[in-house]
Structures are given as structure tokens and as C-alpha cells.
Coordinates of C-alpha atoms and ligand atoms in Angstrom, one line a residue:
X124 CA 86.4 133.2 95.3
X125 CA 84.5 136.0 95.8
X126 CA 82.8 136.6 99.1
X127 CA 83.4 140.4 99.2
X128 CA 79.6 141.9 100.0
X129 CA 78.5 145.4 100.2
X130 CA 77.4 145.5 103.9
X131 CA 75.4 149.1 104.0
X132 CA 73.3 147.2 101.4
X133 CA 70.7 145.0 103.0
X134 CA 72.0 141.5 101.6
X135 CA 71.5 141.0 105.7
X136 CA 69.1 139.2 107.3
X137 CA 68.3 136.9 110.3
X138 CA 66.2 137.5 113.5
X139 CA 66.7 140.6 116.1
X140 CA 67.8 138.4 118.9
X141 CA 68.9 142.3 121.2
X142 CA 68.8 145.8 121.0
X143 CA 71.6 147.9 121.7
X144 CA 71.7 151.8 121.8
X145 CA 69.2 152.2 119.2
X146 CA 70.7 149.5 116.9
X147 CA 69.0 146.2 115.8
X148 CA 71.8 143.3 116.8
X149 CA 70.7 140.4 114.4
X150 CA 71.8 136.3 113.3
X151 CA 73.4 137.4 110.1
X152 CA 72.1 134.4 107.7
X153 CA 74.7 135.4 105.2
X154 CA 77.4 136.7 107.4
X155 CA 77.4 133.5 109.9
X156 CA 77.3 135.2 113.1
X157 CA 76.0 138.5 115.1
X158 CA 76.2 141.9 113.6
X159 CA 74.3 145.1 114.5
X160 CA 71.6 146.4 112.0
X161 CA 72.1 148.4 109.9
X162 CA 75.6 148.7 110.2
X163 CA 77.0 152.8 110.4
X164 CA 79.7 153.0 106.8
X165 CA 83.3 153.1 107.1
X166 CA 83.7 157.0 107.1
X167 CA 80.8 157.5 110.0
X168 CA 83.5 154.9 112.4
X169 CA 86.4 156.7 110.3
X170 CA 86.2 160.0 112.6
X171 CA 86.0 157.1 115.9
X172 CA 89.2 155.4 115.2
X173 CA 91.2 158.1 114.0
X174 CA 90.3 160.9 116.7
X175 CA 88.2 160.4 119.4
X176 CA 88.5 156.5 120.5
X177 CA 91.3 156.6 123.2
X178 CA 91.1 159.9 124.6
X179 CA 86.8 159.4 124.7
X180 CA 85.7 156.0 124.8
X181 CA 89.2 154.0 126.7
X182 CA 90.7 157.6 128.7
X183 CA 92.4 154.7 131.8
X184 CA 93.8 152.7 128.2
X185 CA 96.8 153.9 128.7
X186 CA 97.6 154.6 132.4
X187 CA 95.6 150.6 132.6
X188 CA 98.0 149.4 130.2
X189 CA 100.9 150.3 132.2
X190 CA 100.4 149.3 134.8
X191 CA 99.1 145.5 133.7
X192 CA 102.2 145.1 131.3
X193 CA 103.9 142.4 133.2
X194 CA 100.4 140.4 133.5
X195 CA 99.4 141.1 130.0
X196 CA 103.2 139.5 128.8
X197 CA 102.4 136.1 130.0
X198 CA 99.1 136.0 127.5
X199 CA 101.5 137.5 124.4
X200 CA 104.0 134.7 125.6
X201 CA 101.2 132.1 125.6
X202 CA 100.6 133.0 122.2
X203 CA 104.1 133.8 120.1
X204 CA 104.9 130.2 121.6
X205 CA 101.6 129.4 119.6
X206 CA 102.6 131.0 116.5
X207 CA 106.1 129.9 116.8
X208 CA 105.0 126.2 117.1
X209 CA 102.8 126.5 114.3
X210 CA 105.1 127.9 111.9
X211 CA 107.5 125.3 112.7
X212 CA 110.6 127.4 113.5
X213 CA 114.1 126.4 114.7
X214 CA 114.5 128.8 117.8
X215 CA 116.4 132.0 116.6
X216 CA 116.7 136.3 116.6
X217 CA 115.2 135.8 113.5
X218 CA 111.7 134.8 113.5
X219 CA 110.3 136.4 110.8
X220 CA 108.1 139.4 110.1
X221 CA 105.1 139.7 112.1
X222 CA 102.0 142.8 112.0
X223 CA 99.3 143.3 114.4
X224 CA 97.2 144.9 113.3
X225 CA 95.1 147.4 115.3
X226 CA 98.4 147.9 116.8
X227 CA 96.7 150.3 120.0
X228 CA 99.6 151.7 121.4
X229 CA 101.6 149.0 120.6
X230 CA 102.6 147.1 123.4
X231 CA 102.0 143.3 121.9
X232 CA 104.5 144.6 119.6
X233 CA 107.0 145.5 121.4
X234 CA 107.4 142.3 123.3
X235 CA 107.1 140.4 120.0
X236 CA 110.3 143.0 118.8
X237 CA 112.2 142.0 122.2
X238 CA 111.3 138.5 121.3
X239 CA 113.3 138.0 117.9
X240 CA 110.7 139.2 115.4
X241 CA 110.7 142.0 112.8
X242 CA 107.4 143.4 114.3
X243 CA 105.1 146.4 112.4
X244 CA 101.7 147.1 113.3
X245 CA 99.6 149.4 111.6
X246 CA 96.5 151.4 113.9
X247 CA 94.1 154.0 112.7
X248 CA 94.3 156.2 116.6
X249 CA 97.1 159.0 116.4
X250 CA 96.9 159.4 119.6
X251 CA 97.8 155.1 120.1
X252 CA 100.1 155.5 117.2
X253 CA 102.8 158.3 118.1
X254 CA 102.0 156.2 121.5
X255 CA 103.8 153.2 120.7
X256 CA 105.9 155.0 117.8
X257 CA 107.6 157.0 120.9
X258 CA 108.5 153.6 122.1
X259 CA 110.6 153.3 119.1
X260 CA 107.9 150.9 117.1
X261 CA 107.7 150.4 113.8
X262 CA 103.9 151.8 113.1
X263 CA 102.1 152.9 110.5
X264 CA 99.2 155.0 111.5
X265 CA 96.6 154.2 109.1
X266 CA 93.2 152.2 108.8
X267 CA 94.5 148.5 107.5
X268 CA 92.5 148.4 103.4
X269 CA 93.4 146.5 100.5
X270 CA 95.9 149.6 99.9
X271 CA 98.3 149.9 102.7
X272 CA 97.7 146.2 103.0
X273 CA 99.9 146.5 99.4
X274 CA 101.9 149.0 100.9
X275 CA 102.8 146.3 104.0
X276 CA 104.2 143.6 102.4
X277 CA 104.1 140.2 103.0
X278 CA 104.5 138.2 106.4
X279 CA 105.4 134.8 108.3
X280 CA 102.3 135.8 110.7
X281 CA 99.7 138.2 111.3
X282 CA 98.1 138.9 115.0
X283 CA 94.5 140.7 115.4
X284 CA 93.5 141.4 118.8
X285 CA 90.0 143.1 120.1
X286 CA 89.6 145.1 116.6
X287 CA 87.6 142.3 114.6
X288 CA 84.7 143.1 116.9
X289 CA 84.9 147.0 115.9
X290 CA 84.8 146.5 112.0
X291 CA 81.7 146.8 109.7
X292 CA 83.8 144.5 107.1
X293 CA 85.1 141.4 108.8
X294 CA 84.8 139.3 106.8
X295 CA 86.6 141.1 103.9
X296 CA 89.2 142.5 106.6
X297 CA 90.3 138.9 107.3
X298 CA 90.5 138.3 103.7
X299 CA 92.8 141.0 103.6
X300 CA 95.0 139.5 106.3
X301 CA 95.3 136.3 104.8
X302 CA 96.6 137.3 102.1
X303 CA 98.7 139.0 104.1
X304 CA 100.3 136.1 104.7
X305 CA 102.8 134.2 103.1
X306 CA 101.6 130.2 102.6
X307 CA 102.2 128.4 105.4
X308 CA 101.6 132.0 107.4
X309 CA 99.9 131.6 110.8
X310 CA 96.9 134.4 111.9
X311 CA 96.0 134.7 115.9
X312 CA 92.4 135.9 115.9
X313 CA 91.6 137.6 119.1
X314 CA 87.5 138.9 120.2
X315 CA 85.6 139.3 123.2
X316 CA 83.4 135.5 123.3
X317 CA 79.9 137.1 123.1
X318 CA 76.8 135.3 124.2
X319 CA 79.1 132.5 126.0
X320 CA 77.2 129.9 128.8
X321 CA 78.3 132.1 131.2
X322 CA 77.5 134.8 130.1
X323 CA 74.2 133.7 129.4
X324 CA 73.9 132.0 132.6
X325 CA 73.6 135.5 134.9
X326 CA 71.3 137.1 132.3
X327 CA 68.6 133.6 132.6
X328 CA 69.2 135.2 136.0
X329 CA 68.3 138.6 135.2
X330 CA 71.9 140.4 134.7
X331 CA 71.4 142.8 131.3
X332 CA 73.1 141.5 128.4
X333 CA 76.5 144.4 129.7
X334 CA 78.5 142.6 126.7
X335 CA 76.5 144.7 124.4
X336 CA 78.2 147.8 123.0
X337 CA 76.9 148.8 119.9
X338 CA 78.7 151.1 117.1
X339 CA 81.3 151.0 118.8
X340 CA 81.0 146.5 119.5
X341 CA 79.2 145.8 115.7
X342 CA 80.8 142.6 115.8
X343 CA 79.4 140.1 118.3
X344 CA 81.6 136.4 118.1
X345 CA 81.7 133.3 119.2
X346 CA 84.1 130.4 118.9
X347 CA 82.2 129.3 116.3
X348 CA 81.5 132.0 114.1
X349 CA 84.4 133.1 114.6
X350 CA 86.4 129.6 113.4
X351 CA 83.2 129.8 110.9
X352 CA 84.8 133.0 109.6
X353 CA 88.2 132.0 108.2
X354 CA 87.6 129.0 107.0
X355 CA 85.2 130.9 104.6
X356 CA 88.0 132.7 104.0
X357 CA 90.1 129.5 103.4
X358 CA 91.9 129.2 106.6
X359 CA 92.8 126.5 108.4
X360 CA 92.1 126.1 112.4
X361 CA 95.1 125.0 114.2
X362 CA 94.2 125.3 117.4
X363 CA 92.1 128.0 120.1
X364 CA 92.6 129.8 123.5
X365 CA 91.3 131.7 126.1
X366 CA 91.7 134.6 128.7
X367 CA 89.6 134.2 132.2
X368 CA 86.3 134.2 132.5
X369 CA 86.4 137.8 133.8
X370 CA 81.8 136.5 134.4
X371 CA 82.8 133.7 137.2
X372 CA 83.1 136.6 139.4
X373 CA 79.6 137.9 138.7
X374 CA 78.7 134.0 138.7
X375 CA 80.0 133.5 142.6
X376 CA 78.0 136.4 144.3
X377 CA 81.0 139.1 143.0
X378 CA 78.6 141.0 140.6
X379 CA 80.8 143.8 139.0
X380 CA 78.2 143.8 136.2
X381 CA 75.7 145.8 138.9
X382 CA 78.6 147.3 140.7
X383 CA 81.5 149.3 138.7
X384 CA 83.9 149.7 141.4
X385 CA 84.2 146.3 141.7
X386 CA 86.0 145.7 138.3
X387 CA 89.2 146.8 138.8
X388 CA 89.3 144.8 142.7
X389 CA 88.3 141.3 140.6
X390 CA 90.7 142.1 137.7
X391 CA 93.6 142.8 140.3
X392 CA 91.8 139.0 141.5
X393 CA 93.1 137.5 137.9
X394 CA 96.0 139.0 137.1
X395 CA 97.0 137.2 140.7
X396 CA 95.4 133.6 139.8
X397 CA 97.0 134.2 135.5
X398 CA 100.7 135.5 137.1
X399 CA 100.4 132.5 140.1
X400 CA 99.8 129.6 137.8
X401 CA 102.2 127.2 136.4
X402 CA 102.8 129.0 132.4
X403 CA 102.0 125.2 131.6
X404 CA 98.5 125.0 133.4
X405 CA 97.6 128.3 132.5
X406 CA 97.9 127.1 128.8
X407 CA 96.0 123.7 129.9
X408 CA 92.8 125.4 131.3
X409 CA 92.3 127.8 129.0
X410 CA 92.6 125.6 126.2
X411 CA 90.4 123.6 128.4
X412 CA 87.6 126.7 128.5
X413 CA 87.9 127.7 124.9
X414 CA 86.7 123.9 123.7
X415 CA 84.1 124.3 126.3
X416 CA 82.9 127.5 124.4
X417 CA 83.7 129.3 127.6
X418 CA 86.7 132.2 129.0
X419 CA 86.1 135.7 128.4
X420 CA 87.9 135.8 124.7
X421 CA 87.7 133.8 122.0
X422 CA 91.5 133.1 120.4
X423 CA 91.5 131.6 116.8
X424 CA 95.1 130.3 115.3
X425 CA 94.9 130.1 111.6
X426 CA 97.1 129.4 109.1
X427 CA 97.0 129.4 104.8
X428 CA 97.5 127.0 102.8
X429 CA 100.3 126.3 101.8
Ligands
LIG623 ZN1 75.5 140.2 108.1

């Protein structure tokens, strides 16, 4: 089965539902999810992600990430636990090979390595991958493509966190990620849950669609469209999770969209909430939100046919 198609051709069509920084956002009939049009070429995006991204687009990222490390570990552990459960691994010190595609500064990778995974990452940002290597992690500084995938080998688990929304050809990328899995291997994909019901409720009351961010965010997934993409590449769906629905603060009256200075304080409240909850209750809450298509992130687990 070949689904490869040129994302720079005119083979994308569908109603224009929004515009963002001069790009149309279309409900693409061919792809089955919402994306920017026209799509920038891979070459146009390469400079952004290899050089500028963490310094220009996310200048506070590393400082905030260090501050958030303890809280972030809860979400890492929830994902790793689910992956281990799906693989049916007995608890052991050698959990298998895990690849994090778009591993950034390597915080997830570090947690995976600490808990018994043979963990590797691949990351185009020179700055982020150097940071991870400096912490003793195995990271290749490159884009994940057919060539680099062949060098990396085969894995028991593949993770892609907040990267699929950035790439011009996500279908091909997910196909490649599945190709890197052994039969029965597990993939966990996390993307922003865009156009979710809390967001569209706010929009209906006059809030601007703040989640639109072309050309950095090219694709706008929901749980359903992400699952459809995974199914299309042959993956077997194995469950959903989400994360705290930040939009709820705005619905409660703390409008961090109009007043971005509220953002950090509200983020700290959500951290406190996550940390106060019993882990089993947290998991069941976020799984329930995911069932309703709600929550800030769409996290989908799938398995390769064995
Ligand atoms: Zn398309």
C-alpha cells in the first residue's frame, strides 16, 4: 500500500475554514485533517527547525522546561506506563528500544532511560539536541526521514510529541514511524487538540481562534482525525489520553487569551491540580475527557500488526 503523495502539488482541496498569517486553513478531503495551504516546502522549513526554533520561537522554553520538570514527569510516566502495558512487558530493567522523534531537549528521553528503556532521540534543532547530549542522552541531530530512519534501526516503541502539527507531510512521517516499529510495537502520538469543543465554545462568544499559528503549526488535528491518519497507515488503535483543558480557565472567566500575562499563573494552577490528584484518578479523568474529544492535547496510542 502506498499513500505517498506530493504535499506541494495541488492534490489538497477542501473548504477554507480560517486564515492564519496569510495561509488558508483547509478541511482537506485528501488528507482527512485540517491543514495550512499552500504548504511550505521541506526546504523552507528546514532552516527554521535546525537553527532558529528554540532561540526565536521558544526563547523561554528551556528555562520553563527545567521549572516544570517534576510536573512533566507525571505525564511522561502515564505515557510510558500505557506503552509498557500494551507491550505486555513484565517489569524488568530492560524494557526494550524506544525512539523519540523530535525529542527536543530530551526530558522525556531522560525519563524513559531512567526507567529502564534503551532510549534514543532524533531532533533537528542543533541547540536542543546539544542540550540533550550534554545530559548524556543518545540523540541524533537530524530530521527523521527514510535515510536517517534506516540508520536508527527497529524499535519496540516510538513516541512523537508535539511535532506532527509542524510537518508538511505527516502521513508519510507516520508511515515511516510505523516502519521503524517491530511487529506488535507501540506508538504514542501527541498533538495539540485543535478546534476542540471548549475552544469553539469560546470562539462562539467572540474569542479569536488563538490556536492558529501558521506556518509553525501547519496541521490542526482532533482525536478523530489523528486516529483516522493512524488507521490509514495500518495502525491498530489502542487508546486515548489527554491533558488538562487549559481553555476551561477562560471559560471560567480567567481570559488568558486576551491577557497573556495570566498564562504562567494559570499554568501553575494546572500543575498543582495534576500533582494533587491520585495518579489513577488523573489517568481516568484525562481518558474520559479524551473520549469526549476534550483536553488540551490529543494523545493516541496504537500498535503495529504483529
Ligand atoms: Zn491535504
